[in-house]
One Martini backbone bead per residue (centre of mass of N, CA, C, O) as a GRO file, in nm:
protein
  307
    1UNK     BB    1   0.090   0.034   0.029
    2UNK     BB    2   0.101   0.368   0.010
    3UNK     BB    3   0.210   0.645   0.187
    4UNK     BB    4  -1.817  -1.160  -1.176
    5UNK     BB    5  -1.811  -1.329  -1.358
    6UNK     BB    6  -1.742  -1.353  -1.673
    7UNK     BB    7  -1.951  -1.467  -1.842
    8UNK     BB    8  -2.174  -1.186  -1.767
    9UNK     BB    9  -2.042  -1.082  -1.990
   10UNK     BB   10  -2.029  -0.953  -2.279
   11UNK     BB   11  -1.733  -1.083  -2.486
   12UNK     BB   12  -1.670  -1.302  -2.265
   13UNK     BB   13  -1.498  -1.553  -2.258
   14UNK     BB   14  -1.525  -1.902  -2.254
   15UNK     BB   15  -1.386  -2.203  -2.149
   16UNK     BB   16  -1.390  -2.307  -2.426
   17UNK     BB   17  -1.224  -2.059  -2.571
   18UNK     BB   18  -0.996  -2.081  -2.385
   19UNK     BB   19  -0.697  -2.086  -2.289
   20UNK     BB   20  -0.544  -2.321  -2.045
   21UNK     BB   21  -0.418  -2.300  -1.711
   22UNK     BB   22  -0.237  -2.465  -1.426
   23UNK     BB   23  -0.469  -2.624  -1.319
   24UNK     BB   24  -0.495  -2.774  -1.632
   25UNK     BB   25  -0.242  -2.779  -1.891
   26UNK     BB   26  -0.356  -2.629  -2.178
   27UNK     BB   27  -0.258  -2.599  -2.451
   28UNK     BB   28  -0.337  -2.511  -2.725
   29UNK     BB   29  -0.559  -2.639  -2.993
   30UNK     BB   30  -0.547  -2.896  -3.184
   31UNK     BB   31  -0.415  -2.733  -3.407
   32UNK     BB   32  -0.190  -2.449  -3.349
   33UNK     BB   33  -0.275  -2.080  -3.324
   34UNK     BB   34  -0.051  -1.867  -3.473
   35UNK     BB   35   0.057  -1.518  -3.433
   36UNK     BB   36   0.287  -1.230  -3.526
   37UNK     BB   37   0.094  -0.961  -3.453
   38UNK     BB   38   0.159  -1.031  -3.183
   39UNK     BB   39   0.347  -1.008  -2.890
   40UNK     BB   40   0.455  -1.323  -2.831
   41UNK     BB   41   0.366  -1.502  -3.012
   42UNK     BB   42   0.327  -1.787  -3.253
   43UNK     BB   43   0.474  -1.934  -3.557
   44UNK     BB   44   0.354  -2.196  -3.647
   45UNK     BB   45   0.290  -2.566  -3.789
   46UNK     BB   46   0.398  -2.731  -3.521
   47UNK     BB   47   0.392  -2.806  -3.193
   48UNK     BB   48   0.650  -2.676  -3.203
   49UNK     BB   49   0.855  -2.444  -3.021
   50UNK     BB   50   1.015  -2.131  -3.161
   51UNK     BB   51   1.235  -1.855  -3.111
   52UNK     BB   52   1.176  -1.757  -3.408
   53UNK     BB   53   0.892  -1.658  -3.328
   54UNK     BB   54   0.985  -1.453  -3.143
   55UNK     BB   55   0.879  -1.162  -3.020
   56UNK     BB   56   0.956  -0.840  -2.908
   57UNK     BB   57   0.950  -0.636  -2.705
   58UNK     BB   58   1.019  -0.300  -2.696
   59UNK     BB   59   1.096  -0.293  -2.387
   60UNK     BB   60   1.330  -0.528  -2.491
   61UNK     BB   61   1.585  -0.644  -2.536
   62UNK     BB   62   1.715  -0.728  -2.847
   63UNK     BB   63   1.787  -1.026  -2.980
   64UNK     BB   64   2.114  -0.935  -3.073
   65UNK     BB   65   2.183  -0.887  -2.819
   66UNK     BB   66   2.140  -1.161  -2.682
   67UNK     BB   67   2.304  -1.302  -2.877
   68UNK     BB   68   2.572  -1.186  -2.791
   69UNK     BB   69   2.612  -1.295  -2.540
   70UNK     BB   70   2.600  -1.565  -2.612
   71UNK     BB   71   2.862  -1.580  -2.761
   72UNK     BB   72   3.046  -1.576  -2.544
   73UNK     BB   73   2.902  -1.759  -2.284
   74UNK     BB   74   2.711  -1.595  -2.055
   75UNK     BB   75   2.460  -1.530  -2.089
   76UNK     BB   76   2.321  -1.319  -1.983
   77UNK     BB   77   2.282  -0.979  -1.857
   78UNK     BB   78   2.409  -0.901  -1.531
   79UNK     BB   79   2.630  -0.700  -1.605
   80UNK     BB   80   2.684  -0.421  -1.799
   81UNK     BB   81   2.993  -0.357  -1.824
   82UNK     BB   82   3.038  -0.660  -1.972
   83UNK     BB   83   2.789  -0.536  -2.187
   84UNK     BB   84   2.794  -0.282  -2.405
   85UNK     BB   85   2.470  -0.336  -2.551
   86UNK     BB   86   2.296  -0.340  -2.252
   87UNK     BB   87   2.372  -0.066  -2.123
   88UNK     BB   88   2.314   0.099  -2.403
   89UNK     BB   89   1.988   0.045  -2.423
   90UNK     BB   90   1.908   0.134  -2.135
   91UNK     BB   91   2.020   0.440  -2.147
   92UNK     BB   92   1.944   0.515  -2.461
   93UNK     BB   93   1.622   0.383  -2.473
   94UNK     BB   94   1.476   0.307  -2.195
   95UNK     BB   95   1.553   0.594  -2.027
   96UNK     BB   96   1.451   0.784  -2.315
   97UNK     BB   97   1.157   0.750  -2.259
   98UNK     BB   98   0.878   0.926  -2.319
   99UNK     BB   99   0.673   1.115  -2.075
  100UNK     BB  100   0.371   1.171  -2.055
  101UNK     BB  101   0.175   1.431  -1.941
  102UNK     BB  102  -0.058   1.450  -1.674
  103UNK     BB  103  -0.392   1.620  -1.695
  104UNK     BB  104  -0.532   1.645  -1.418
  105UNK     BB  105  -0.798   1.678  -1.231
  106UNK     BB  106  -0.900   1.760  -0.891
  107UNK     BB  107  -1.041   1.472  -0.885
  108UNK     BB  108  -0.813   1.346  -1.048
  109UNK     BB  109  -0.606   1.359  -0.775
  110UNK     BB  110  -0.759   1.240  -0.545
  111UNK     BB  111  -0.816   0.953  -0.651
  112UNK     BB  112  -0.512   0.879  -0.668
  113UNK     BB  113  -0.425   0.947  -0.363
  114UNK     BB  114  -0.586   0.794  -0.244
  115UNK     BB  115  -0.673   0.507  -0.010
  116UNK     BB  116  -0.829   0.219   0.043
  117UNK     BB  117  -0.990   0.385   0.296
  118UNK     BB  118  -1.083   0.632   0.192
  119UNK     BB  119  -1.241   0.517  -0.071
  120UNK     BB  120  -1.454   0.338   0.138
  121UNK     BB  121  -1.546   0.657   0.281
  122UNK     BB  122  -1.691   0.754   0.042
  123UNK     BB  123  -1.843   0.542  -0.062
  124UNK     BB  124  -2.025   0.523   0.194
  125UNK     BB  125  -2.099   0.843   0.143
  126UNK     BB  126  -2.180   0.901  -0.154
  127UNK     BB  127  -1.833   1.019  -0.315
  128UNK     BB  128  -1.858   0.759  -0.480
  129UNK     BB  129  -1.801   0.570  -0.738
  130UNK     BB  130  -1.688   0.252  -0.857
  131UNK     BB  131  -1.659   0.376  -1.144
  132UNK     BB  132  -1.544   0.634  -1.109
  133UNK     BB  133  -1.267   0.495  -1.013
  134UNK     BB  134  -1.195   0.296  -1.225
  135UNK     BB  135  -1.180   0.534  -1.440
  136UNK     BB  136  -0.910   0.686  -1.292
  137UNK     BB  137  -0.738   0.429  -1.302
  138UNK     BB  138  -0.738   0.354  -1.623
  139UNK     BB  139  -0.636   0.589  -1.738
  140UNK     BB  140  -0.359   0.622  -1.592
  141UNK     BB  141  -0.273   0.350  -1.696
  142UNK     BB  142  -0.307   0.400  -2.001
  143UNK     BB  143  -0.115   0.652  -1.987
  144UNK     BB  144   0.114   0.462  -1.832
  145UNK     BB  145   0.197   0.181  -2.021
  146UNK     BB  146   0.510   0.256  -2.024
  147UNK     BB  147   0.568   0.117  -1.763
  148UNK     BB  148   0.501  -0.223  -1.772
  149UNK     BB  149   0.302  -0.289  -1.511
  150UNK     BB  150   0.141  -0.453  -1.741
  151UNK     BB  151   0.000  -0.713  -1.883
  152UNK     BB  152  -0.104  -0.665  -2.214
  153UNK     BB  153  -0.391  -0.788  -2.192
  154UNK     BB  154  -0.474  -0.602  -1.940
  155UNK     BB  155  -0.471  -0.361  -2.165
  156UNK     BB  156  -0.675  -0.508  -2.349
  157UNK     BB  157  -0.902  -0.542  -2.075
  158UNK     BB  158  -0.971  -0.295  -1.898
  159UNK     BB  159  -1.291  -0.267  -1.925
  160UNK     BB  160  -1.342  -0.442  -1.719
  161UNK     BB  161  -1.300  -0.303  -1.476
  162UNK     BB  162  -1.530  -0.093  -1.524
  163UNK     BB  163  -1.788  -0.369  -1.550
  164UNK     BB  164  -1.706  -0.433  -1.228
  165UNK     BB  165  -1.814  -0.137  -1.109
  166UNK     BB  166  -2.085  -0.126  -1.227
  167UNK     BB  167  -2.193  -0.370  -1.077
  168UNK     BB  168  -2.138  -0.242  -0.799
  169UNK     BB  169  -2.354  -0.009  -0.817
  170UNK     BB  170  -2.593  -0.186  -0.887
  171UNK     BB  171  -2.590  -0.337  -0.605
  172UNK     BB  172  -2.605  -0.096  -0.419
  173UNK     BB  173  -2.869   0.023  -0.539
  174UNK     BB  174  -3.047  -0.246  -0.489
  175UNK     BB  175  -2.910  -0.359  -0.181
  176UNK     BB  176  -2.730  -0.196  -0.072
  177UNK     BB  177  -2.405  -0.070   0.079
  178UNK     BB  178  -2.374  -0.373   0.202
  179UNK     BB  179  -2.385  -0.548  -0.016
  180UNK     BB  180  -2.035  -0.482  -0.070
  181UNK     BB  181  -1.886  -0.556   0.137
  182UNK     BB  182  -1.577  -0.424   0.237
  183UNK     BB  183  -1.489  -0.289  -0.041
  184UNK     BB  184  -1.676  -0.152  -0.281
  185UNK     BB  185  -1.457  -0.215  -0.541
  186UNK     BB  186  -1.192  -0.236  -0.506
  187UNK     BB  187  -0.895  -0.223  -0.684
  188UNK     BB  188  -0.684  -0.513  -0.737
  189UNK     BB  189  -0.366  -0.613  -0.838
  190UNK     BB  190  -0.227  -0.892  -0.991
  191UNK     BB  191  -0.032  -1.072  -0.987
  192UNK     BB  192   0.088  -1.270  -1.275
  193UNK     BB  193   0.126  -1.565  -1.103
  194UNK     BB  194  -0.177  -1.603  -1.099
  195UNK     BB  195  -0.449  -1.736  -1.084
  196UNK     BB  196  -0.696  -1.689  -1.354
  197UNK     BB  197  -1.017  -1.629  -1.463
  198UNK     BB  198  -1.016  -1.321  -1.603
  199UNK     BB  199  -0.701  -1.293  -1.672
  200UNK     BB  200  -0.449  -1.327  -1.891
  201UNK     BB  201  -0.144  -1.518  -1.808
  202UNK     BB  202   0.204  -1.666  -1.827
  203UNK     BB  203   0.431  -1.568  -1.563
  204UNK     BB  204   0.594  -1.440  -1.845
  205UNK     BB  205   0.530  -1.613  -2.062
  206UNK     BB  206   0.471  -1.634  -2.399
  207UNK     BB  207   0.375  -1.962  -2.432
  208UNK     BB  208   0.115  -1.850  -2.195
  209UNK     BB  209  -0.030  -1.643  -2.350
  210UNK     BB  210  -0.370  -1.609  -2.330
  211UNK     BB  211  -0.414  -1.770  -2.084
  212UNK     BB  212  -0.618  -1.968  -1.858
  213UNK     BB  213  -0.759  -2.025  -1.563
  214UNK     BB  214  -0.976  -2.261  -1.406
  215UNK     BB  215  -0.912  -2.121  -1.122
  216UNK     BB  216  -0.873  -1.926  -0.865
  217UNK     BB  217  -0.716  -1.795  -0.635
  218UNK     BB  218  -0.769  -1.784  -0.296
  219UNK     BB  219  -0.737  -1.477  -0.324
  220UNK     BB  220  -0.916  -1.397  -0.554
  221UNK     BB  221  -1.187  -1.526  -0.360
  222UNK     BB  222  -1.204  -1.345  -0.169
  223UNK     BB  223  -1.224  -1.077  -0.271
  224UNK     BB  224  -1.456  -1.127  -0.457
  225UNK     BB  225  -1.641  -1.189  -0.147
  226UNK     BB  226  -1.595  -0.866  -0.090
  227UNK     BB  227  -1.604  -0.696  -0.360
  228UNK     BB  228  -1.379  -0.703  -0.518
  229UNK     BB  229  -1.160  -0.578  -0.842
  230UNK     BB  230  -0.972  -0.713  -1.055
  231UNK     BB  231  -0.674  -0.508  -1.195
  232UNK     BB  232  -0.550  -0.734  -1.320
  233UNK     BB  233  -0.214  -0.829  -1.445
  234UNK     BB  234   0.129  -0.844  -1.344
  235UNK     BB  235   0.470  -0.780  -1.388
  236UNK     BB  236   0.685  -1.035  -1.459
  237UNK     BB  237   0.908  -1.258  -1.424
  238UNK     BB  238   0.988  -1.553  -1.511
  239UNK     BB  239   0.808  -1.723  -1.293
  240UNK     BB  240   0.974  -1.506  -1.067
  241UNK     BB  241   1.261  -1.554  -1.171
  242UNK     BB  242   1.369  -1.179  -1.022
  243UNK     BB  243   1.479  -0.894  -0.924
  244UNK     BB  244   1.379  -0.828  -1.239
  245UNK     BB  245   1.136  -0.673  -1.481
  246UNK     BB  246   1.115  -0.913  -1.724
  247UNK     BB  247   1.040  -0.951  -2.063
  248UNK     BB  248   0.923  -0.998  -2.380
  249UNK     BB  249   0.616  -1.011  -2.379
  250UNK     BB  250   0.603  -0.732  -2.143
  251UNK     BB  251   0.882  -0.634  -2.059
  252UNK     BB  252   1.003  -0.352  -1.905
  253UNK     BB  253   0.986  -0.201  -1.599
  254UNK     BB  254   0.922   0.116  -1.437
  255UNK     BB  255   1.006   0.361  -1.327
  256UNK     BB  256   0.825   0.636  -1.211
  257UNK     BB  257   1.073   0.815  -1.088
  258UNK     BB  258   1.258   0.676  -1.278
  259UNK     BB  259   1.427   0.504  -1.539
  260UNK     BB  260   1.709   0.430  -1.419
  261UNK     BB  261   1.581   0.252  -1.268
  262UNK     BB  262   1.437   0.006  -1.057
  263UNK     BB  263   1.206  -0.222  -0.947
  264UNK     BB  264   1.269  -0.492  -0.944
  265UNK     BB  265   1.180  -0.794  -0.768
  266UNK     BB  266   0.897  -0.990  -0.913
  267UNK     BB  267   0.697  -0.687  -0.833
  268UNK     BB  268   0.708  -0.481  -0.970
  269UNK     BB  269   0.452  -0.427  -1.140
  270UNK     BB  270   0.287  -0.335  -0.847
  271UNK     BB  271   0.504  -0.151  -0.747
  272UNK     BB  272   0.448   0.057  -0.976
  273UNK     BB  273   0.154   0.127  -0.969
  274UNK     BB  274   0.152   0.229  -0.692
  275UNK     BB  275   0.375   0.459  -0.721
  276UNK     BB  276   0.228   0.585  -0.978
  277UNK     BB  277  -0.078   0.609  -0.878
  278UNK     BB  278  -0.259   0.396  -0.991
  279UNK     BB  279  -0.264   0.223  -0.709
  280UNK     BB  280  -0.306   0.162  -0.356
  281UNK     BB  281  -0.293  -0.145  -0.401
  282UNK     BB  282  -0.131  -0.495  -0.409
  283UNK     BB  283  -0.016  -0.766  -0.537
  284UNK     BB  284   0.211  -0.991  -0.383
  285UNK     BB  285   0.510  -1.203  -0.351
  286UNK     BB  286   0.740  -1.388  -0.079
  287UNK     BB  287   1.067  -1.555  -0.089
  288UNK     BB  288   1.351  -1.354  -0.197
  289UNK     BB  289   1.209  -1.025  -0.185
  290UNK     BB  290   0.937  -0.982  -0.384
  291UNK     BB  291   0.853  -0.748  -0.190
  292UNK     BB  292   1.076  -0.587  -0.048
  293UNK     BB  293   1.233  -0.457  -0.314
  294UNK     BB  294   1.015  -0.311  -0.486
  295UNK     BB  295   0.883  -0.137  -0.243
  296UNK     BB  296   1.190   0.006  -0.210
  297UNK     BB  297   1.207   0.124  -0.514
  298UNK     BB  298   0.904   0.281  -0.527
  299UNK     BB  299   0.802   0.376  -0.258
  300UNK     BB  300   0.650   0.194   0.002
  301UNK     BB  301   0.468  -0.084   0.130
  302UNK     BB  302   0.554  -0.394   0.252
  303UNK     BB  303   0.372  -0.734   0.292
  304UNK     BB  304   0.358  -0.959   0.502
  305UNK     BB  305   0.249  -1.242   0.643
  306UNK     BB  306   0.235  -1.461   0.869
  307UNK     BB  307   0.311  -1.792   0.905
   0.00000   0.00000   0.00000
C-alpha cells in the first residue's frame, strides 16, 4: 500500500473459448494456432515451438543484442558493464522514453491520490461511485502504459475493470451500500504470477500467454467474495524467478520515479503501479525479496503476512 463471474459480461470467452493455463495445463487445442501479429505469439506449422517465432517486447532488450550475450557464452546479461549493448540500450533507448505528462483534474487527482481506506470511506459516504474510481484509475493506467506494469493483455482488457465497477454499484444501488461490503468494489491488481479465471497472463512466459486458469487463486476468491475488483494482472519475470522485471513479451517495467532506475521483482509490475498512483495497493508475494526489494524500490510499504 503507498505512504463477476467472466462469463455474465457480452464478449468476455467462455471457458470452451480460453486456451487453460495452471489448474490442469492445456496449452492450446490442436493443432495450435499462432500469429506473430501480436508480440510474443508464435508463428508455427506444428506443435513444436520455436524461439525464431517469438517477438520481442519493444522495451525489452533486441533479439541481437541477446544473442550476442550468447555468442560470449555467459548467458543474459547480468552485470551491464561486461556487455556494453546491454548497459548501452537501457541508457540510451528505455530510460530515454518519453513520457507524457498527464493533466490530471482537481477531482481526478484526489482520486488518484486516496488510499484504500480513503476510497472506502467515501464509497460508503456516497461520495464517489466504484465506477467513478475505477475509471479514474483505467485512465492513468493506460495514459502511462510505457510504464509495461501490467501485463499486454491486461491492457487491452482494462474495460473489464470498469464493468466490474459498474456492477458494483449495481448492486449496491439495488440491495444496499452494505450489500459490497467490506471492499465496496476496491480495484486491486492481481500479481502475474496467480492464477486467474479473470485475466490471460502466462506467470511472463510469452508461450503462455493469453492463457487463461481453470479456477482462481485462493485470494483472489476471497477478494472477489469482499466485494473487490481484480484490477488485472501485473508484470513480472519469467516464472517471478528474478530481481528485476521483465520478459519478452510484455517488456521491462519502469520506475514510475525515474526511468534509470529500477523496479526490482519480481512484484515489480504490482510495485511500479502502486508507486506511480495508479492503484492504492496490489498484490505481491515473497520467496527470497520480492515484496521487499520493490517495495524499497518504489517508495512503498510492502507487507507480507506472517506464517
Amino acid at each position: 500500500e503507498r505512504k463477476g463471474d467472466r462469463e455474465a459480461f457480452q464478449g468476455r470467452p467462455s471457458h470452451g473459448d480460453k486456451k487453460l493455463l495452471f489448474s490442469s495445463i492445456v496449452i492450446p487445442p490442436s493443432p495450435p494456432e499462432y500469429e506473430c501479429d501480436a508480440v510474443g505469439k508464435f508463428m508455427c506449422e506444428d506443435p513444436k515451438y520455436s524461439i525464431e517465432c517469438v517477438k520481442f517486447h519493444p522495451d525489452f532488450p533486441p533479439k541481437e543484442i541477446i544473442d550476442q550475450d550468447y555468442e560470449r557464452g555467459q548467458g543474459f546479461a547480468k552485470v551491464p558493464d561486461l556487455y556494453p549493448e546491454i548497459g548501452a540500450w537501457f541508457t540510451d533507448v528505455f530510460a530515454t522514453k518519453p513520457c507524457p505528462p498527464m493533466e490530471p483534474t482537481a477531482r481526478e487527482k484526489m482520486l488518484y491520490q486516496m488510499t484504500a481506506a480513503d476510497y472506502v470511506a467515501m464509497f460508503k459516504a456516497g461520495e464517489v461511485t466504484a465506477k467513478e474510481y475505477a475509471e479514474a484509475l483505467v485512465n492513468r493506467m493506460m495514459h502511462y502504459e510505457m510504464l509495461n506494469a501490467w501485463f499486454v493483455t491486461s491492457y487491452e482488457t482494462s474495460h473489464y475493470i470498469i464493468e466490474d465497477a459498474q456492477a458494483i454499484d449495481d448492486k449496491a444501488a439495488a440491495d444496499g451500500v452494505e450489500s459490497v461490503a467490506p471492499l465496496y468494489g476496491l480495484p486491486v491488481p492481481a500479481k502475474g504470477t496467480m492464477a486467474s479465471t479473470d485475466y490471460p497472463g502466462g506467470a511472463g512466459l510469452g508461450i503462455l500467454d493469453g492463457c487463461y486458469s481453470t479456477d482462481d487463486a485462493a485470494l483472489l476468491k476471497l477478494i472477489k467474495e469482499a466485494n473487490g475488483i481484480i484490477m488485472g494482472k501485473t508484470n513480472v519475470p519469467e516464472y517471478a524467478c528474478s530481481w528485476q522485471t521483465m520478459n519478452h513479451m510484455n517488456g521491462v517495467t519502469r520506475n514510475g520515479y525515474d526511468f534509470e532506475l529500477a523496479v526490482c521483482g519480481s512484484s515489480g509490475g504490482s510495485a511500479s503501479a502502486v508507486g506511480s498512483y495508479i492503484a492504492p495497493l496490489a498484490i505481491t508475494e515473497d520467496t527470497g525479496g520480492s515484496t521487499r526489494c520493490p517495495a524499497h524500490a518504489n517508495g512503498n510499504f510492502g507487507y507480507d503476512p506472517p506464517r
